[in-house]
Amino acid sequence: MNFLSAKLKGRLQDFTLDAAFEIPASGITALFGPSGCGKTTILRCLAGLERLDGYVRLKDDVWQDQGYFRPPHKRAIGYVFQEASLFPHMTVKQNLSYGMANPDKVHLHETADLLGVRELLDRIPDRLSGGERQRVAIGRALLSKPDILLMDEPLSALDRAAKTAIIPYLERLHAGLSIPVLYVSHDHSEVERLADHMLVMDKGRVISNGPLDEMLTDCSLPLASSREATSILEAEITGFDDKNVISLLTVKGATLQVPGALGPVNSRCRLRIAASDVSLASTHPSQTTILNVLPARILAVHDLGNAQFNILCALGDEDGGRILARISRLSLARFGFETGQDIFVQIKGVSMV
Amino acid sequence: MWETIRITLQLAAVTTIILLVLGTPLAWWLARSSAWWKEAVAALVALPLVLPPTVLGFYLLIAMSPSSPLGQLAISLTGQSLPFTFAGLVIGSVFYSLPFVVQPIRNAFEAIGERPLEVAATLRASPWKRFFTIALPLARPGFLTGAVLGFAHTVGEFGVVLMIGGNIPGETKVLSIAIYDHVEALEYDQAHLISAGMLVFAFLVILAMMVLEKKLRRGPAHGGRS
């Protein structure tokens, strides 16, 4: 039972939630959807700050079930709110240690180092920047030794610069953290960078739930139809061409060539390919400047209704990495692509996330 | 006169302490409860603001009379009935000054909002810990205002004291009544002295409160402004 599972149903003010889901109790799960779709409500219900009918279970620990409701302070959660909400009458250090069962200086300092707030310990929250405050809030939640970390759009109150500065800390957490994280966001790029798993919500319901790469390329979901539709591929750096300064990145079903030294050989990274940067060819084009022309198979053809189509392809054969291509109705008519067909994808732009 | 000053200050101090102890849970409940009849209670608490003190004093006198349940309880406990005693004055003052203490504390609790308490709850703080480590410290300015207003208002009490305290020197005679007595006896010098003293006292109290409140709002007690 290595899952967080919940079923929540009910009304809060003028809002109705009816959601049931089960997500892995490891890695980062993005809770994604337009604002007002109930993401925050789900988080609050999981934390016990709000009560709706249903159940909440983390692994084999029951937090809520029929007639049973564990109050928030007895749930092993860490909650990071949209605004840092530090206690204004306490120093950073007092804020950090507030939720610690036994004050452990070493652990506190480790966490402060990890989040880059060691120098701020004696300050009061009033004197911190927005990014610093949010880092302290994350540290404070972590130091209470939670079994799950709930983050409610922790970056949305920050300006772009502060956001860019804080994301590396979150990535470091991602690598070092053994507990699951449920991360509410409506920012596409944040999700692409951080999440492993994704829960897609709309109007108080969970409309889909699965691994990130599948969710991003699932043509039945709003993500794949949006203008910023992308595919995410997990890659391993398998070689480096010194002379031409080209890195070789192996993904499922193909090897990509990407300009630049992207990292040490054998390290892993995550690649992002915009659907609009992918074009298709029915035969191998011989005259092209595009580096990555790869054999692939069409898994689905999806009409977006605005004279555009999404073509979902798998690199190599069906089991390969999934790539989404955005093409016009005219091109589709001209080439007559259909499901199951073997074609070539031409990838114009690849970036690391 | 010193005796009168002592009784006045003692009455104000005892009343303020009692009001802080009783008023805090009441203010907390008024700030946090969602009961529909909450505002009715709030109106009862605020009543002494608009009620003529003599009316309040009259009803308290009736309530404390030896034939009433409260009066009988007092007699069985202390062997003495409440009117015209210091204890009776304290009870009257508690009712009289109640809104001046409860209202600022309630406002301070409400100003904290839900969020800091929710944050504390997600950090394993029990309701008691939340109250003592978050709500109380954050509401400090309200407590200061409440205590000062309660104290000063009790010092200036007149109508209620007259109704239930009488005017027993060394027992229930307070400054505001002394002024009245002096004026009645055409002893304007004494009346001037006490009145001027109370004027200065009131000014200093309000000034001190404003300065302190400003300081409190500025940050944590261990004010490390680096």
Coordinates of C-alpha atoms in Angstrom, one line a residue, chain B:
Chain B
M1 CA -7.2 61.1 51.0
W2 CA -4.4 58.5 50.7
E3 CA -6.7 55.9 51.9
T4 CA -9.1 56.8 49.1
I5 CA -6.4 56.7 46.5
R6 CA -5.3 53.3 47.8
I7 CA -8.8 51.9 47.5
T8 CA -9.3 53.4 44.1
L9 CA -6.1 51.8 42.7
Q10 CA -6.7 48.5 44.5
L11 CA -10.2 48.3 43.1
A12 CA -8.9 49.1 39.6
A13 CA -6.1 46.6 39.8
V14 CA -8.2 43.8 41.1
T15 CA -10.9 44.4 38.6
T16 CA -8.4 44.5 35.7
I17 CA -6.8 41.3 36.7
I18 CA -10.2 39.6 37.1
L19 CA -11.3 41.0 33.7
L20 CA -8.1 39.8 32.0
V21 CA -8.6 36.3 33.3
L22 CA -12.3 36.1 32.5
G23 CA -12.2 38.3 29.5
T24 CA -9.6 36.4 27.5
P25 CA -11.6 33.2 27.0
L26 CA -14.7 35.3 26.4
A27 CA -12.9 37.4 23.8
W28 CA -11.4 34.2 22.2
W29 CA -14.8 32.7 21.9
L30 CA -16.3 35.9 20.5
A31 CA -13.5 36.1 18.0
R32 CA -13.6 32.4 16.9
S33 CA -17.0 31.0 17.4
S34 CA -19.5 30.7 14.6
A35 CA -22.5 30.2 16.9
W36 CA -25.5 32.2 15.6
W37 CA -26.1 33.7 19.1
K38 CA -22.6 35.0 19.4
E39 CA -23.5 38.5 18.6
A40 CA -26.2 38.5 21.2
V41 CA -23.5 37.7 23.8
A42 CA -21.3 40.4 22.3
A43 CA -24.2 42.9 22.7
L44 CA -24.6 41.9 26.3
V45 CA -20.9 42.4 26.9
A46 CA -21.1 45.8 25.2
L47 CA -24.2 46.9 27.2
P48 CA -22.4 48.8 29.9
L49 CA -21.1 51.2 27.2
V50 CA -24.6 52.6 26.7
L51 CA -26.4 51.7 29.9
P52 CA -26.6 54.5 32.5
P53 CA -24.3 53.4 35.3
T54 CA -27.1 53.9 37.8
V55 CA -29.2 51.4 36.0
L56 CA -26.4 48.8 36.0
G57 CA -25.8 49.7 39.7
F58 CA -29.5 49.3 40.5
Y59 CA -29.8 45.9 39.0
L60 CA -26.5 44.8 40.6
L61 CA -27.8 46.0 44.0
I62 CA -31.0 43.9 43.5
A63 CA -28.9 40.9 42.4
M64 CA -26.6 41.2 45.4
S65 CA -29.4 41.8 48.0
P66 CA -29.3 39.2 50.9
S67 CA -32.6 37.7 49.6
S68 CA -31.2 36.9 46.1
P69 CA -29.4 33.7 45.3
L70 CA -26.1 35.5 44.7
G71 CA -26.6 37.4 48.0
Q72 CA -27.3 34.2 49.9
L73 CA -24.3 32.5 48.3
A74 CA -22.1 35.4 49.5
I75 CA -23.5 35.2 53.0
S76 CA -23.1 31.5 53.3
L77 CA -19.5 31.8 52.0
T78 CA -18.3 34.9 53.9
G79 CA -21.0 35.6 56.4
Q80 CA -21.4 39.0 54.9
S81 CA -23.7 40.4 52.3
L82 CA -22.1 42.0 49.2
P83 CA -23.5 45.6 48.9
F84 CA -21.4 48.3 50.6
T85 CA -18.3 46.1 50.7
F86 CA -15.1 46.1 48.6
A87 CA -16.0 42.7 47.1
G88 CA -19.3 44.1 46.0
L89 CA -17.5 47.0 44.4
V90 CA -15.2 44.6 42.5
I91 CA -18.2 42.7 41.1
G92 CA -19.9 45.9 40.0
S93 CA -16.7 47.2 38.4
V94 CA -16.1 43.9 36.6
F95 CA -19.5 44.3 34.8
Y96 CA -19.0 48.0 34.3
S97 CA -15.6 47.7 32.7
L98 CA -16.1 44.4 30.9
P99 CA -16.5 45.9 27.3
F100 CA -13.4 48.0 27.7
V101 CA -11.3 44.9 28.2
V102 CA -13.1 42.3 26.1
Q103 CA -13.5 44.4 23.0
P104 CA -9.8 45.2 22.3
I105 CA -8.8 41.6 23.0
R106 CA -11.5 40.3 20.7
N107 CA -10.3 42.7 18.0
A108 CA -6.7 41.6 18.4
F109 CA -7.7 37.9 18.2
E110 CA -9.7 38.6 15.1
A111 CA -6.8 40.6 13.5
I112 CA -4.6 37.5 13.7
G113 CA -6.7 35.7 11.2
E114 CA -6.9 32.0 10.5
R115 CA -3.6 31.5 8.8
P116 CA -1.0 31.6 11.6
L117 CA -3.1 29.2 13.6
E118 CA -3.5 26.8 10.7
V119 CA 0.2 26.9 10.1
A120 CA 0.8 26.0 13.7
A121 CA -1.7 23.2 13.4
T122 CA 0.2 21.7 10.5
L123 CA 3.4 21.9 12.6
R124 CA 1.8 19.6 15.2
A125 CA 0.8 22.3 17.6
S126 CA -2.2 21.3 19.8
P127 CA -5.0 23.8 20.3
W128 CA -3.5 24.8 23.6
K129 CA 0.0 25.3 22.2
R130 CA -1.5 27.3 19.3
F131 CA -3.3 29.5 21.8
F132 CA -0.3 30.2 24.1
T133 CA 2.5 30.4 21.5
I134 CA 0.7 32.1 18.6
A135 CA -2.6 33.7 19.6
L136 CA -1.6 35.3 22.9
P137 CA 1.8 36.7 21.7
L138 CA 0.3 38.1 18.5
A139 CA -2.6 39.6 20.4
R140 CA -0.3 41.5 22.9
P141 CA -1.3 45.0 21.7
G142 CA -4.9 44.1 22.4
F143 CA -4.2 42.9 25.9
L144 CA -2.3 46.1 26.6
T145 CA -5.1 48.3 25.4
G146 CA -7.7 46.2 27.2
A147 CA -5.8 46.3 30.5
V148 CA -5.1 50.1 30.3
L149 CA -8.7 50.9 29.4
G150 CA -10.2 48.6 32.0
F151 CA -7.9 50.0 34.7
A152 CA -8.5 53.7 33.8
H153 CA -12.2 53.2 33.3
T154 CA -12.6 51.6 36.7
V155 CA -10.6 54.4 38.3
G156 CA -13.2 56.9 36.9
E157 CA -16.2 54.8 37.9
F158 CA -18.9 56.8 39.8
G159 CA -22.6 55.8 39.3
V160 CA -22.2 52.1 39.9
V161 CA -20.1 52.7 43.0
L162 CA -22.6 55.1 44.4
M163 CA -25.4 52.6 43.9
I164 CA -23.8 49.5 45.4
G165 CA -20.7 50.8 47.3
G166 CA -22.0 53.6 49.2
N167 CA -19.4 55.9 50.5
I168 CA -17.6 54.2 53.4
P169 CA -14.2 55.8 54.0
G170 CA -11.5 53.2 54.1
E171 CA -13.8 50.6 52.7
T172 CA -15.6 51.7 49.6
K173 CA -14.9 55.4 49.1
V174 CA -13.1 56.0 45.8
L175 CA -11.7 59.1 44.3
S176 CA -14.5 60.1 42.0
I177 CA -16.9 60.0 44.9
A178 CA -14.4 62.0 47.0
I179 CA -14.5 64.7 44.4
Y180 CA -18.3 64.8 44.5
D181 CA -18.2 65.0 48.3
H182 CA -15.8 67.9 48.3
V183 CA -17.8 69.8 45.8
E184 CA -21.0 69.2 47.8
A185 CA -19.1 70.5 50.8
L186 CA -17.9 73.5 48.8
E187 CA -14.3 72.4 49.4
Y188 CA -13.1 73.4 45.9
D189 CA -9.4 73.3 46.7
Q190 CA -9.6 69.6 47.5
A191 CA -11.8 68.9 44.5
H192 CA -9.3 70.8 42.3
L193 CA -6.4 68.8 43.6
I194 CA -8.0 65.4 43.0
S195 CA -9.5 66.4 39.7
A196 CA -6.2 67.7 38.4
G197 CA -4.4 64.6 39.7
M198 CA -6.9 62.4 37.8
L199 CA -6.6 64.5 34.7
V200 CA -2.8 64.1 34.7
F201 CA -3.1 60.4 35.5
A202 CA -5.5 59.8 32.6
F203 CA -3.2 61.7 30.2
L204 CA -0.2 59.7 31.2
V205 CA -2.0 56.4 31.0
I206 CA -3.2 57.0 27.4
L207 CA 0.2 58.4 26.4
A208 CA 2.1 55.4 27.9
M209 CA -0.4 53.0 26.2
M210 CA 0.1 54.6 22.8
V211 CA 3.9 54.5 23.0
L212 CA 4.0 50.9 24.3
E213 CA 1.5 49.8 21.6
K214 CA 3.7 51.2 18.9
K215 CA 6.7 49.4 20.3
L216 CA 4.8 46.1 20.6
R217 CA 3.6 46.3 17.0
R218 CA 7.1 46.7 15.8
G219 CA 8.3 43.2 16.2
P220 CA 9.1 40.3 18.5
A221 CA 9.9 40.6 22.1
H222 CA 13.5 39.7 21.6
G223 CA 13.6 42.5 19.1
G224 CA 16.6 41.5 17.0
R225 CA 16.3 44.1 14.3
S226 CA 19.6 43.5 12.5

